[in-house]
Amino acid sequence: MMETALPNFHFHDLHPEPEDFHSDVIAGLRQTPRQLSPKFFYDERGSQLFDAITRLPEYYPTRTEIDLLQRHGEDMADMLGNDGLLFELGSGSDTKIRVLLDALQPQTYAPIDISREPLRLSAGAIAGDHPELEVHAICTDYSKPLALPGVVAAKRRSAFFPGSSIGNFDPGQACDLLRRIANIIGPEGRLLIGVDLKKAPSRLHAAYNDSEGVTAQFNLNLLTRINRELDADFDLAAFRHEAFYNAQLGRIEMHLVATAPQRVRIDGCCFEFQAGESIHTENSYKFSVEEFQTLAAQAGMASLRVWQDDDALFSVHCLQPV
Ligand code: AVJ
């Protein structure tokens, strides 16, 4: 591949366990209620579908966050500082980092993602377009403890964690993840993090039940991936997408609901589904500014600045370990 020949592009494959998918799926489907991790959505097709979601009229987070980065990029760059090392967690799409790189001039950009080929492509393209930037792409699962390659250890460090991906984690896990990020960036480091805000449930509902059914395809693609990679026989026509706002827990929940009783085989294991039984595939927590500041404080981070749009749809926080 041409990108790998670029002198400023380095790819560190930390080989996120391929067996994880197999055992996580089997273990998750054996639980009551059944569940699958949203980190598995992003195979090639899933990443394409997520990209399509970000362009939907109902899905406000991506365009609102990009607009915040465009409007306040200089302010953000002032908070993060130039010439250092910028990590990015879960860099599925490169649009946001490109906007940030227009304002910020880091010496090194180190995107971390579990999806190997999309990471290679987007990081390689950035290296090609920014010959002065050292790009160290790191293929690993950032939801697990990180052992980062030595080449990216030194220097003034900051991290960029856009998209409200933090909302995928339960509060306890989110706190652990923020703590790990704080350890990676160190006491002088800064974290720029996108956080989706609480708002009218109808607005949230529309964002996860789009009229074109793209979110439904994205959710159902998880079963397609299991069929292909784990030698399973899910009948996709027998599951439907469900997404709703759980106000008590402050989160959107996505489920795949069996529309009829059925039996599914996954690599020799048999699973029986009753009609109406669901597989919980994703949580997407929503925060007020104060709620997120409280969470950050529990992880040992202080919120130095918060940017939000005029309609209070989305926020970007700059955090620092305390
Ligand atoms: C990538 C986790 C931020 O929760 O909004 C979009 C994923 N799921 N539509 C989100 C998603 C359904 C997205 N995050």
mmCIF file with all atom_site columns, C-alpha atoms in Angstrom, residues 21 37-51 53-54 59 90 92-93 113-118 142 163 165 168 218 221-222 225 228-229 254 282:
data_model
loop_
_atom_site.group_PDB
_atom_site.id
_atom_site.type_symbol
_atom_site.label_atom_id
_atom_site.label_alt_id
_atom_site.label_comp_id
_atom_site.label_asym_id
_atom_site.label_entity_id
_atom_site.label_seq_id
_atom_site.pdbx_PDB_ins_code
_atom_site.Cartn_x
_atom_site.Cartn_y
_atom_site.Cartn_z
_atom_site.occupancy
_atom_site.B_iso_or_equiv
_atom_site.pdbx_formal_charge
_atom_site.auth_seq_id
_atom_site.auth_comp_id
_atom_site.auth_asym_id
_atom_site.auth_atom_id
_atom_site.pdbx_PDB_model_num
ATOM 1  C CA . PHE A 1 21  ? -14.871 -11.156 19.177 1.00 0.00 ? 21  PHE A CA 1
ATOM 2  C CA . SER A 1 37  ? -20.495 -4.599  22.692 1.00 0.00 ? 37  SER A CA 1
ATOM 3  C CA . PRO A 1 38  ? -20.970 -1.591  20.383 1.00 0.00 ? 38  PRO A CA 1
ATOM 4  C CA . LYS A 1 39  ? -17.230 -1.623  19.678 1.00 0.00 ? 39  LYS A CA 1
ATOM 5  C CA . PHE A 1 40  ? -17.943 -4.511  17.294 1.00 0.00 ? 40  PHE A CA 1
ATOM 6  C CA . PHE A 1 41  ? -20.160 -2.394  15.026 1.00 0.00 ? 41  PHE A CA 1
ATOM 7  C CA . TYR A 1 42  ? -17.210 -1.022  13.112 1.00 0.00 ? 42  TYR A CA 1
ATOM 8  C CA . ASP A 1 43  ? -16.187 -3.584  10.518 1.00 0.00 ? 43  ASP A CA 1
ATOM 9  C CA . GLU A 1 44  ? -15.781 -2.186  6.997  1.00 0.00 ? 44  GLU A CA 1
ATOM 10 C CA . ARG A 1 45  ? -19.507 -2.112  6.290  1.00 0.00 ? 45  ARG A CA 1
ATOM 11 C CA . GLY A 1 46  ? -20.298 -0.847  9.790  1.00 0.00 ? 46  GLY A CA 1
ATOM 12 C CA . SER A 1 47  ? -17.863 2.030   9.407  1.00 0.00 ? 47  SER A CA 1
ATOM 13 C CA . GLN A 1 48  ? -19.499 2.936   6.067  1.00 0.00 ? 48  GLN A CA 1
ATOM 14 C CA . LEU A 1 49  ? -22.933 2.832   7.663  1.00 0.00 ? 49  LEU A CA 1
ATOM 15 C CA . PHE A 1 50  ? -21.774 4.943   10.581 1.00 0.00 ? 50  PHE A CA 1
ATOM 16 C CA . ASP A 1 51  ? -20.425 7.455   8.072  1.00 0.00 ? 51  ASP A CA 1
ATOM 17 C CA . ILE A 1 53  ? -25.445 8.084   9.877  1.00 0.00 ? 53  ILE A CA 1
ATOM 18 C CA . THR A 1 54  ? -23.272 11.141  10.427 1.00 0.00 ? 54  THR A CA 1
ATOM 19 C CA . TYR A 1 59  ? -28.247 12.865  13.446 1.00 0.00 ? 59  TYR A CA 1
ATOM 20 C CA . GLY A 1 90  ? -11.260 5.869   17.998 1.00 0.00 ? 90  GLY A CA 1
ATOM 21 C CA . GLY A 1 92  ? -12.885 5.948   12.579 1.00 0.00 ? 92  GLY A CA 1
ATOM 22 C CA . SER A 1 93  ? -13.390 8.989   10.377 1.00 0.00 ? 93  SER A CA 1
ATOM 23 C CA . ASP A 1 113 ? -8.339  2.513   16.725 1.00 0.00 ? 113 ASP A CA 1
ATOM 24 C CA . ILE A 1 114 ? -9.406  -1.119  16.831 1.00 0.00 ? 114 ILE A CA 1
ATOM 25 C CA . SER A 1 115 ? -10.458 -1.235  13.134 1.00 0.00 ? 115 SER A CA 1
ATOM 26 C CA . ARG A 1 116 ? -7.182  -1.946  11.384 1.00 0.00 ? 116 ARG A CA 1
ATOM 27 C CA . GLU A 1 117 ? -7.786  -1.118  7.722  1.00 0.00 ? 117 GLU A CA 1
ATOM 28 C CA . PRO A 1 118 ? -9.919  2.011   8.160  1.00 0.00 ? 118 PRO A CA 1
ATOM 29 C CA . TYR A 1 142 ? -8.511  1.571   23.784 1.00 0.00 ? 142 TYR A CA 1
ATOM 30 C CA . GLY A 1 163 ? -17.945 11.979  18.816 1.00 0.00 ? 163 GLY A CA 1
ATOM 31 C CA . SER A 1 165 ? -17.858 7.908   22.184 1.00 0.00 ? 165 SER A CA 1
ATOM 32 C CA . ASN A 1 168 ? -20.860 4.245   24.995 1.00 0.00 ? 168 ASN A CA 1
ATOM 33 C CA . PHE A 1 218 ? -25.997 -0.230  11.243 1.00 0.00 ? 218 PHE A CA 1
ATOM 34 C CA . ASN A 1 221 ? -24.946 -5.269  10.470 1.00 0.00 ? 221 ASN A CA 1
ATOM 35 C CA . LEU A 1 222 ? -23.595 -6.606  13.763 1.00 0.00 ? 222 LEU A CA 1
ATOM 36 C CA . ARG A 1 225 ? -20.666 -9.601  10.901 1.00 0.00 ? 225 ARG A CA 1
ATOM 37 C CA . ARG A 1 228 ? -19.600 -14.001 8.407  1.00 0.00 ? 228 ARG A CA 1
ATOM 38 C CA . GLU A 1 229 ? -16.790 -14.017 10.956 1.00 0.00 ? 229 GLU A CA 1
ATOM 39 C CA . MET A 1 254 ? -30.178 0.275   21.074 1.00 0.00 ? 254 MET A CA 1
ATOM 40 C CA . GLU A 1 282 ? -25.448 -0.062  22.580 1.00 0.00 ? 282 GLU A CA 1
#
